[in-house]
Amino acid sequence: MSVSSIDWSTERHHATSTQQLYMRHRFLRTVQKFAPWLAIVSIVTVLWGLPFLPTHPALSLFLLQSSAYLIFMLASLGVVYQTWHQKRVIGGLILIVAAGFLCQLYVRSSVVTFNNGWATLSTLFTDQHDKMVFDLGMALLVLLAAVLHHRHCNRASQVLLSIAVLMPVTGLLAWAYRIPDAYGQLSLLTTIGGSLCAAALLARQITATPMSYLLLLDDTGKHLRWIVCILITCAIVLGGVGVFFDNDLRLTPIIITAALILIIIVMTLTYYHKGVMHEQVLPPEDLAFASELEAAIAQEAFYLVYQPQLDFETGKLVGVEALIRWQHPERGVVSPNQFIGVAELTGLIVPMGAWVLKAACAQAASWTTGELSRAKVSVNVSPLQLNTPCFSEYVLLVLQETGLAPERLVIELTESAFIHADCTGNERLQKLKQHGIKLAIDDFGTGYSCLAYLRDIPGDYLKVDRSFVNDIPGKERSEAVISAIVVLGKNLHYQIVAEGVETEAQADYLKALGCDFVQGFLYAKPMTAQALQDWMRNRADLA
């Protein structure tokens, strides 16, 4: 099994409420991507089916029939335009639709008798023509829903679209109950093309509340869908019972369809007003940002920079810390502070961390001369990564494929990773230690500061957090904390790494305390692999 064969996007890990929310958001965005394709299928269905429809000679019926299908195609074109924003594609599609519709309109209008005038209301609602009226009624619902969505009235728009999507149920129920000549039945072309158009519009706004609550992925969503299914089944069965006892046969399908719509609307609105998603941590704009981050992970739109770690006594390079950067196409270079938190909350840190580990090991293995050939590379690992079942196997596979010696890899974990790691997580760390991989505890002193894991986990490095280093020398409490950390680490046979050192005074103080290694802007900023090699050559020349 190769490194690339592990699909970290599907790897199971403990999901927080925010991660579940993001998974729902991603699912809804996927549904949204299908909206233009549903719209195109609707357009093709209408254009292909028009030649097979019987043309009524009355002008009014001809206009009713043509208007309904024109509305469906225009609404579908609107969905395509809103989603793709590609002017050439949209322009070509509009030309094709207009040419096809006008050609068919010309051919079909040759049989229209214009001197028949307008049909009376009673004529329109005959058994032969009522389908056309209901076709136009569905088209007007779709048109009104599209206008409301454009004006950001999502609730009203979704209600109308739900009615439009469920309108074919009336004819289906009439057929199932063997009701002769039941009104409310749509033509076959409207049933397919119109339903696809309404579904495309609904998919386009599926991320908006409240109807999107039907697609909740957690237990609440499953409960909601079960209740809706049970109530719908009861409505259909009761309708069948009403038909069996000779109630108004023509009204039964309409009543049942209305009941289905009300059930869905009431249930979703109820859950919406209760605030089902009260545990949401990320605001909507961060969810959209997470979608961009997920796309960047798929495209590997990241690069690594490396910050040197030096020996306090000799000044020689002992290692580098690999740090991720995001090259955003519009925002430029995005700082980790802006996306690491979102990646942690949504679970995207798992595939991102896998990429960082592989890229850092490959780069370190490519350094074969000078001090860089012996330098260790430190890689930050998230608690979510540690809790994935195949984490240790993945690390060993990376080392095998890149050719990096295990003793040159340092896995950096924060205190929270050790605190929240279960028994299997500790076993994975022990397995990595057995293969010679080094472990470092990052940001020590800022988390829970539980000393049990210092005793139980055979770590190698203890990193003093920069928040303490910033306050020395001069701040008595910070000095006392750092002194205690150094003494504790030394007694437990850890090597102490001071990070965030920016002044000579800080360096002198930490060196006097007995810190082993130092890292900070005083010595070098994070730099690309090529810049790091140039920096090393300049140091060698100065020496």
Coordinates of C-alpha atoms in Angstrom, one line a residue:
M1 CA 0.0 0.0 0.0
S2 CA 1.4 3.4 -1.0
V3 CA 1.0 6.7 0.8
S4 CA -1.3 8.1 -1.9
S5 CA -3.6 5.1 -1.5
I6 CA -4.8 6.3 1.9
D7 CA -7.9 8.6 1.5
W8 CA -7.6 10.9 4.4
S9 CA -10.8 12.7 3.4
T10 CA -12.8 9.7 4.3
E11 CA -10.6 8.6 7.3
R12 CA -12.8 8.3 10.4
H13 CA -12.1 10.5 13.3
H14 CA -14.0 11.9 16.3
A15 CA -16.4 14.4 14.8
T16 CA -17.4 17.5 16.7
S17 CA -20.7 19.3 16.1
T18 CA -18.9 21.8 13.9
Q19 CA -17.4 19.0 11.8
Q20 CA -20.9 17.5 11.4
L21 CA -22.2 20.9 10.4
Y22 CA -19.5 21.3 7.8
M23 CA -20.1 17.8 6.4
R24 CA -23.7 18.8 6.0
H25 CA -22.7 22.1 4.4
R26 CA -20.4 20.2 2.0
F27 CA -23.2 17.8 1.1
L28 CA -25.6 20.7 0.4
R29 CA -22.9 22.4 -1.7
T30 CA -22.6 19.1 -3.7
V31 CA -26.4 19.1 -4.2
Q32 CA -26.1 22.7 -5.3
K33 CA -23.6 21.8 -8.0
F34 CA -26.1 19.5 -9.6
A35 CA -28.6 22.4 -10.1
P36 CA -27.4 23.6 -13.5
W37 CA -27.3 20.0 -14.8
L38 CA -30.9 19.5 -13.7
A39 CA -31.8 22.7 -15.4
I40 CA -30.1 21.6 -18.7
V41 CA -31.9 18.3 -18.6
S42 CA -35.2 20.2 -18.1
I43 CA -34.5 22.4 -21.2
V44 CA -33.6 19.4 -23.3
T45 CA -36.7 17.5 -22.2
V46 CA -39.0 20.4 -23.1
L47 CA -37.4 21.0 -26.5
W48 CA -37.3 17.4 -27.3
G49 CA -40.9 16.8 -26.2
L50 CA -42.6 19.8 -27.8
P51 CA -42.9 18.2 -31.3
F52 CA -44.8 15.3 -29.9
L53 CA -47.5 17.4 -28.1
P54 CA -50.9 17.8 -29.8
T55 CA -51.4 21.4 -31.0
H56 CA -54.7 23.0 -30.1
P57 CA -56.2 25.2 -32.8
A58 CA -57.6 27.8 -30.4
L59 CA -55.3 30.7 -29.9
S60 CA -55.8 30.9 -26.2
L61 CA -54.9 27.3 -25.6
F62 CA -51.9 27.6 -27.9
L63 CA -50.6 30.6 -26.0
L64 CA -51.2 28.8 -22.6
Q65 CA -49.3 25.8 -23.7
S66 CA -46.4 27.7 -25.2
S67 CA -46.1 30.1 -22.3
A68 CA -45.8 27.3 -19.7
Y69 CA -42.9 25.6 -21.5
L70 CA -41.2 29.0 -22.2
I71 CA -41.3 29.8 -18.5
F72 CA -39.7 26.4 -17.6
M73 CA -36.9 27.0 -20.1
L74 CA -36.3 30.6 -18.9
A75 CA -36.2 29.6 -15.3
S76 CA -33.8 26.8 -16.1
L77 CA -31.5 29.2 -18.0
G78 CA -31.6 31.5 -14.9
V79 CA -30.3 28.6 -12.8
V80 CA -27.5 27.8 -15.2
Y81 CA -26.5 31.5 -15.4
Q82 CA -26.4 32.0 -11.6
T83 CA -24.3 28.9 -11.1
W84 CA -21.7 29.0 -13.9
H85 CA -21.3 32.7 -14.7
Q86 CA -19.6 31.7 -18.0
K87 CA -20.9 34.2 -20.6
R88 CA -19.9 32.3 -23.7
V89 CA -21.5 29.1 -22.5
I90 CA -24.6 30.8 -21.3
G91 CA -24.9 32.9 -24.5
G92 CA -24.6 29.8 -26.7
L93 CA -27.1 28.0 -24.6
I94 CA -29.6 30.9 -24.8
L95 CA -29.2 31.0 -28.6
I96 CA -29.8 27.3 -28.9
V97 CA -32.9 27.4 -26.7
A98 CA -34.3 30.5 -28.5
A99 CA -33.7 29.0 -32.0
G100 CA -35.2 25.7 -31.0
F101 CA -38.2 27.2 -29.4
L102 CA -38.9 29.7 -32.1
C103 CA -38.6 27.0 -34.8
Q104 CA -41.1 24.8 -33.1
L105 CA -43.3 27.7 -32.3
Y106 CA -43.4 28.6 -36.0
V107 CA -44.2 25.0 -37.1
R108 CA -46.9 24.6 -34.4
S109 CA -48.5 28.0 -35.1
S110 CA -49.4 26.9 -38.7
V111 CA -52.3 24.9 -37.4
V112 CA -53.6 27.6 -35.0
T113 CA -56.9 29.2 -36.0
F114 CA -56.6 32.8 -35.0
N115 CA -60.2 33.7 -35.7
N116 CA -61.3 31.2 -33.0
G117 CA -60.6 33.9 -30.5
W118 CA -60.2 33.3 -26.8
A119 CA -61.7 30.3 -25.2
T120 CA -64.2 30.9 -22.4
L121 CA -63.5 29.9 -18.8
S122 CA -65.8 26.9 -19.0
T123 CA -64.0 25.7 -22.2
L124 CA -60.6 25.9 -20.5
F125 CA -61.7 23.6 -17.7
T126 CA -62.9 20.7 -19.8
D127 CA -61.5 17.3 -19.5
Q128 CA -59.4 17.9 -22.6
H129 CA -57.9 21.3 -21.7
D130 CA -57.6 21.3 -17.9
K131 CA -54.1 19.7 -18.1
M132 CA -53.0 22.8 -20.0
V133 CA -54.3 25.1 -17.3
F134 CA -52.5 23.1 -14.6
D135 CA -49.3 23.1 -16.7
L136 CA -49.5 26.9 -16.8
G137 CA -50.3 27.0 -13.0
M138 CA -47.1 25.0 -12.3
A139 CA -45.1 27.2 -14.6
L140 CA -46.4 30.3 -12.8
L141 CA -45.5 28.8 -9.4
V142 CA -41.9 28.2 -10.7
L143 CA -41.7 31.7 -12.1
L144 CA -42.9 33.3 -8.8
A145 CA -40.5 31.1 -6.8
A146 CA -37.6 32.3 -9.0
V147 CA -38.5 35.9 -8.5
L148 CA -38.8 35.5 -4.7
H149 CA -35.4 33.8 -4.6
H150 CA -33.9 36.7 -6.5
R151 CA -35.4 39.0 -3.9
H152 CA -33.9 36.8 -1.1
C153 CA -37.3 35.6 0.1
N154 CA -36.0 32.0 0.5
R155 CA -38.8 30.7 2.7
A156 CA -41.6 31.7 0.4
S157 CA -39.6 30.5 -2.6
Q158 CA -39.0 27.1 -1.1
V159 CA -42.6 26.7 -0.2
L160 CA -43.7 27.4 -3.8
L161 CA -41.1 25.1 -5.2
S162 CA -42.2 22.3 -2.9
I163 CA -45.7 22.7 -4.1
A164 CA -44.5 22.6 -7.7
V165 CA -42.4 19.5 -7.1
L166 CA -45.3 17.7 -5.4
M167 CA -47.9 18.7 -8.0
P168 CA -47.3 15.5 -10.1
V169 CA -48.3 13.5 -7.0
T170 CA -51.9 14.5 -7.6
G171 CA -52.1 12.7 -10.9
L172 CA -50.1 9.7 -9.5
L173 CA -52.5 9.3 -6.6
A174 CA -55.5 9.6 -8.9
W175 CA -54.0 6.8 -11.0
A176 CA -53.2 4.7 -8.0
Y177 CA -56.7 5.2 -6.5
R178 CA -58.3 4.5 -10.0
I179 CA -60.1 7.8 -10.0
P180 CA -61.5 8.4 -13.5
D181 CA -60.9 11.8 -15.1
A182 CA -59.5 13.4 -12.0
Y183 CA -58.6 17.0 -12.5
G184 CA -55.2 18.3 -11.4
Q185 CA -53.2 16.0 -13.6
L186 CA -50.3 17.5 -15.4
S187 CA -49.2 16.6 -18.9
L188 CA -46.3 14.1 -19.1
L189 CA -43.9 16.8 -20.5
T190 CA -44.7 19.2 -17.7
T191 CA -44.4 16.4 -15.1
I192 CA -40.8 15.7 -16.3
G193 CA -39.6 19.0 -17.6
G194 CA -41.4 21.2 -15.0
S195 CA -40.4 19.0 -12.1
L196 CA -36.8 19.0 -13.2
C197 CA -36.9 22.8 -13.5
A198 CA -38.4 23.2 -10.0
A199 CA -35.9 20.7 -8.6
A200 CA -33.1 22.7 -10.1
L201 CA -34.3 25.9 -8.5
L202 CA -34.7 24.1 -5.2
A203 CA -31.2 22.6 -5.4
R204 CA -29.8 26.1 -6.3
Q205 CA -31.0 27.4 -2.9
I206 CA -30.7 24.2 -0.9
T207 CA -28.2 25.7 1.5
A208 CA -30.7 28.2 2.7
T209 CA -33.0 27.5 5.7
P210 CA -35.5 26.3 6.6
M211 CA -36.1 23.5 4.0
S212 CA -32.4 22.5 4.1
Y213 CA -33.1 21.1 7.6
L214 CA -34.6 18.1 5.9
L215 CA -31.0 17.2 5.0
L216 CA -29.4 17.4 8.4
L217 CA -26.8 14.6 8.7
D218 CA -27.0 14.0 12.4
D219 CA -29.5 12.1 14.5
T220 CA -31.8 15.1 14.5
G221 CA -32.0 15.0 10.7
K222 CA -32.7 11.3 10.7
H223 CA -35.4 11.8 13.2
L224 CA -37.0 14.6 11.2
R225 CA -36.9 12.5 8.0
W226 CA -38.5 9.5 9.7
I227 CA -41.3 11.6 11.1
V228 CA -42.0 13.2 7.7
C229 CA -42.0 9.8 6.0
I230 CA -44.4 8.3 8.5
L231 CA -46.8 11.3 8.3
I232 CA -46.7 11.2 4.5
T233 CA -47.5 7.5 4.5
C234 CA -50.4 8.1 6.9
A235 CA -51.8 10.9 4.6
I236 CA -51.7 8.6 1.5
V237 CA -53.3 5.7 3.4
L238 CA -56.1 7.9 4.8
G239 CA -56.7 9.2 1.3
G240 CA -57.1 5.7 0.0
V241 CA -59.5 4.9 2.8
G242 CA -61.5 8.0 1.8
V243 CA -61.7 6.9 -1.8
F244 CA -62.8 3.4 -0.7
F245 CA -65.7 4.9 1.2
D246 CA -66.8 6.9 -1.9
N247 CA -65.9 10.4 -0.6
D248 CA -65.3 13.2 -3.1
L249 CA -63.0 11.4 -5.6
R250 CA -61.9 14.5 -7.4
L251 CA -60.8 16.4 -4.3
T252 CA -59.0 13.5 -2.6
P253 CA -55.7 13.8 -4.6
I254 CA -55.6 17.6 -4.2
I255 CA -56.2 17.3 -0.4
I256 CA -53.5 14.7 0.0
T257 CA -51.0 16.7 -2.0
A258 CA -51.7 19.7 0.2
A259 CA -51.3 17.6 3.3
L260 CA -47.9 16.4 2.2
I261 CA -46.7 19.9 1.5
L262 CA -48.0 21.2 4.9
I263 CA -46.3 18.3 6.7
I264 CA -42.9 19.1 5.2
I265 CA -43.3 22.8 5.8
V266 CA -44.5 22.5 9.4
M267 CA -41.9 20.0 10.4
T268 CA -39.0 22.0 8.9
L269 CA -40.2 25.3 10.3
T270 CA -40.6 23.7 13.7
Y271 CA -37.1 22.4 13.7
Y272 CA -35.8 25.7 12.3
H273 CA -37.4 27.8 15.0
K274 CA -36.2 25.5 17.8
G275 CA -32.7 26.3 16.6
V276 CA -31.5 22.8 15.8
M277 CA -28.1 24.1 14.9
H278 CA -27.5 26.0 18.1
E279 CA -24.1 24.2 18.5
Q280 CA -22.8 25.9 15.3
V281 CA -19.3 27.2 16.0
L282 CA -18.5 28.6 12.6
P283 CA -20.5 31.4 11.0
P284 CA -21.7 31.0 7.5
E285 CA -18.9 33.0 6.0
D286 CA -16.4 30.6 7.6
L287 CA -18.2 27.7 6.2
A288 CA -17.8 29.2 2.7
F289 CA -14.1 29.7 3.6
A290 CA -13.9 26.1 4.6
S291 CA -15.2 25.1 1.1
E292 CA -12.4 27.1 -0.4
L293 CA -9.9 25.4 1.9
E294 CA -11.2 22.0 0.9
A295 CA -10.7 22.8 -2.7
A296 CA -7.2 24.0 -2.0
I297 CA -6.4 20.7 -0.3
A298 CA -7.6 18.8 -3.3
Q299 CA -5.5 21.0 -5.6
E300 CA -2.5 21.0 -3.1
A301 CA -2.4 24.8 -3.3
F302 CA 0.0 25.0 -0.4
Y303 CA 3.7 25.2 0.1
L304 CA 6.1 24.8 3.1
V305 CA 8.5 27.1 4.8
Y306 CA 11.2 26.0 7.2
Q307 CA 12.4 27.8 10.3
P308 CA 15.9 26.7 11.6
Q309 CA 16.5 25.4 15.1
L310 CA 20.0 26.0 16.4
D311 CA 22.1 24.5 19.2
F312 CA 22.5 27.1 21.9
E313 CA 26.1 26.2 22.6
T314 CA 27.6 25.6 19.2
G315 CA 25.2 27.6 17.0
K316 CA 25.0 24.8 14.5
L317 CA 21.8 23.8 12.8
V318 CA 20.1 20.8 14.4
G319 CA 16.7 20.9 12.8
V320 CA 14.0 22.8 11.0
E321 CA 10.3 23.2 11.7
A322 CA 8.0 22.8 8.7
L323 CA 5.3 25.4 8.5
I324 CA 2.4 25.5 6.0
R325 CA 1.4 28.4 3.9
W326 CA -1.6 28.8 1.6
Q327 CA -1.2 30.5 -1.8
H328 CA -4.8 31.7 -2.4
P329 CA -5.6 32.8 -6.0
E330 CA -7.2 36.0 -4.8
R331 CA -6.0 36.8 -1.3
G332 CA -2.3 35.9 -2.0
V333 CA -0.4 34.2 0.8
V334 CA -2.8 33.3 3.7
S335 CA -1.4 33.0 7.2
P336 CA -1.9 29.8 9.1
N337 CA -3.6 31.8 11.8
Q338 CA -6.5 32.4 9.3
F339 CA -7.1 28.8 8.2
I340 CA -5.7 26.3 10.8
G341 CA -8.5 27.0 13.2
V342 CA -11.1 26.4 10.5
A343 CA -9.3 23.3 9.4
E344 CA -9.3 21.9 13.0
L345 CA -13.0 22.6 13.5
T346 CA -14.1 21.1 10.2
G347 CA -11.8 18.1 10.3
L348 CA -9.9 19.3 7.1
I349 CA -6.7 19.3 9.2
V350 CA -6.5 15.5 8.7
P351 CA -5.9 15.5 4.9
M352 CA -4.0 18.8 5.2
G353 CA -1.7 17.4 7.9
A354 CA -1.1 14.3 5.8
W355 CA 0.1 16.4 2.9
V356 CA 2.4 18.5 5.2
L357 CA 4.0 15.3 6.6
K358 CA 4.7 13.8 3.2
A359 CA 6.0 17.1 1.7
A360 CA 8.3 17.9 4.6
C361 CA 9.8 14.4 4.7
A362 CA 10.4 14.4 1.0
Q363 CA 12.1 17.8 1.2
A364 CA 14.3 16.7 4.2
A365 CA 15.3 13.5 2.4
S366 CA 16.4 15.6 -0.6
W367 CA 19.0 17.4 1.5
T368 CA 22.0 15.2 1.2
T369 CA 24.9 17.5 1.8
G370 CA 26.2 19.7 4.7
E371 CA 24.4 20.3 8.0
L372 CA 21.0 20.0 6.3
S373 CA 21.7 16.3 5.5
R374 CA 21.8 15.7 9.3
A375 CA 19.1 18.1 10.3
K376 CA 15.8 16.9 11.8
V377 CA 12.5 18.1 10.4
S378 CA 9.7 18.9 12.9
V379 CA 6.1 18.5 11.7
N380 CA 3.1 19.6 13.7
V381 CA 0.4 17.0 14.1
S382 CA -3.2 17.7 15.1
P383 CA -5.1 15.6 17.8
L384 CA -7.5 14.6 15.0
Q385 CA -4.6 13.2 13.0
L386 CA -3.4 11.3 16.0
N387 CA -6.8 9.8 16.6
T388 CA -7.2 8.4 13.1
P389 CA -6.8 4.6 13.0
C390 CA -4.0 4.4 10.4
F391 CA -1.9 7.4 11.6
S392 CA 1.2 5.5 12.6
E393 CA 1.1 3.3 9.5
Y394 CA 0.9 6.4 7.4
V395 CA 3.9 8.0 9.0
L396 CA 5.9 4.8 8.5
L397 CA 4.8 4.6 4.8
V398 CA 5.9 8.2 4.3
L399 CA 9.3 7.5 5.7
Q400 CA 9.6 4.3 3.5
E401 CA 8.6 6.1 0.3
T402 CA 10.6 9.3 0.8
G403 CA 13.7 7.5 2.2
L404 CA 14.0 9.8 5.2
A405 CA 15.6 8.2 8.3
P406 CA 13.1 7.8 11.2
E407 CA 15.5 9.5 13.6
R408 CA 15.4 12.7 11.5
L409 CA 11.6 13.1 11.9
V410 CA 10.2 14.9 14.9
I411 CA 6.4 14.7 15.5
E412 CA 5.2 17.8 17.3
L413 CA 2.1 17.5 19.4
T414 CA 0.4 20.0 21.7
E415 CA -0.6 19.3 25.2
S416 CA -4.2 18.9 24.2
A417 CA -3.3 16.1 21.8
F418 CA -1.8 14.1 24.7
I419 CA -4.6 14.9 27.0
H420 CA -7.3 13.8 24.6
A421 CA -5.5 10.9 23.1
D422 CA -7.1 7.6 24.0
C423 CA -5.3 4.3 24.7
T424 CA -5.0 3.6 21.0
G425 CA -3.5 7.1 20.4
N426 CA -0.8 6.4 23.0
E427 CA -0.1 3.1 21.4
R428 CA 0.4 4.8 18.1
L429 CA 3.0 7.1 19.7
Q430 CA 4.7 4.2 21.3
K431 CA 4.9 2.4 17.9
L432 CA 6.4 5.5 16.3
K433 CA 9.0 5.7 19.1
Q434 CA 10.0 2.1 18.7
H435 CA 10.9 2.9 15.1
G436 CA 13.1 5.8 16.2
I437 CA 10.9 8.7 15.4
K438 CA 11.3 11.6 17.9
L439 CA 8.4 13.2 19.8
A440 CA 8.2 16.9 20.8
I441 CA 5.6 18.5 23.1
D442 CA 4.7 21.9 21.6
D443 CA 3.4 25.0 23.5
F444 CA 4.1 23.5 26.8
G445 CA 2.6 25.4 29.7
T446 CA -0.4 26.9 27.8
G447 CA -2.7 23.9 27.9
Y448 CA -3.9 21.6 30.6
S449 CA -0.4 21.1 31.9
C450 CA -1.1 17.6 33.1
L451 CA 2.1 16.0 34.2
A452 CA 1.0 12.4 33.8
Y453 CA 1.7 12.3 30.1
L454 CA 5.2 13.7 30.7
R455 CA 5.8 10.6 32.8
D456 CA 4.0 8.1 30.6
I457 CA 5.0 9.3 27.1
P458 CA 8.7 8.9 26.2
G459 CA 9.1 12.2 24.5
D460 CA 12.3 13.8 23.4
Y461 CA 11.8 17.5 23.2
L462 CA 9.9 20.1 25.3
K463 CA 9.2 23.4 23.6
V464 CA 8.7 26.5 25.7
D465 CA 5.8 28.5 24.4
R466 CA 6.6 32.0 22.9
S467 CA 4.0 33.6 25.1
F468 CA 6.4 33.1 28.1
V469 CA 9.5 34.0 26.1
N470 CA 8.0 37.4 25.1
D471 CA 7.8 38.5 28.7
I472 CA 11.4 37.8 29.6
P473 CA 13.6 39.0 31.0
G474 CA 11.9 41.4 33.4
K475 CA 8.6 39.7 34.2
E476 CA 9.0 37.8 37.4
R477 CA 6.1 35.4 36.9
S478 CA 7.1 34.4 33.4
E479 CA 10.7 33.9 34.5
A480 CA 9.5 31.6 37.3
V481 CA 7.3 29.6 34.9
I482 CA 10.1 29.1 32.3
S483 CA 12.6 28.2 35.0
A484 CA 10.2 25.5 36.4
I485 CA 9.6 24.1 32.9
V486 CA 13.3 23.8 32.2
V487 CA 14.0 22.2 35.5
L488 CA 11.1 19.8 35.1
G489 CA 12.1 18.9 31.5
K490 CA 15.7 18.3 32.4
N491 CA 14.8 16.0 35.3
L492 CA 12.6 14.0 32.9
H493 CA 15.5 13.8 30.3
Y494 CA 13.8 16.1 27.8
Q495 CA 15.8 18.5 25.6
I496 CA 14.4 22.0 25.9
V497 CA 13.6 24.1 22.8
A498 CA 12.9 27.8 23.3
E499 CA 10.8 29.2 20.4
G500 CA 9.9 32.7 19.5
V501 CA 13.2 34.2 20.6
E502 CA 13.5 37.7 19.1
T503 CA 16.0 39.6 21.2
E504 CA 19.5 39.0 22.4
A505 CA 18.3 39.5 26.0
Q506 CA 15.8 36.7 25.7
A507 CA 18.5 34.4 24.1
D508 CA 21.0 35.2 26.9
Y509 CA 18.5 34.5 29.6
L510 CA 17.3 31.2 28.1
K511 CA 20.8 30.0 27.5
A512 CA 21.7 30.7 31.1
L513 CA 18.7 28.7 32.2
G514 CA 20.0 25.7 30.3
C515 CA 17.8 25.5 27.2
D516 CA 19.4 23.2 24.6
F517 CA 18.0 24.6 21.3
V518 CA 16.6 27.9 20.1
Q519 CA 14.3 29.0 17.4
G520 CA 13.1 32.5 16.5
F521 CA 13.3 35.6 14.3
L522 CA 16.5 36.6 16.1
Y523 CA 18.3 33.9 14.1
A524 CA 16.1 33.3 11.1
K525 CA 12.5 33.7 9.8
P526 CA 10.6 30.8 8.2
M527 CA 11.9 30.5 4.6
T528 CA 11.4 28.3 1.5
A529 CA 13.6 25.3 1.0
Q530 CA 15.7 27.2 -1.6
A531 CA 16.1 30.2 0.6
L532 CA 17.1 27.9 3.5
Q533 CA 19.9 26.4 1.4
D534 CA 21.1 29.9 0.5
W535 CA 21.0 30.9 4.1
M536 CA 23.1 27.9 5.0
R537 CA 25.7 28.8 2.3
N538 CA 25.9 32.3 3.6
R539 CA 26.5 31.1 7.1
A540 CA 29.2 28.7 5.9
D541 CA 30.9 31.6 4.0
L542 CA 30.8 33.8 7.1
A543 CA 32.3 31.1 9.2

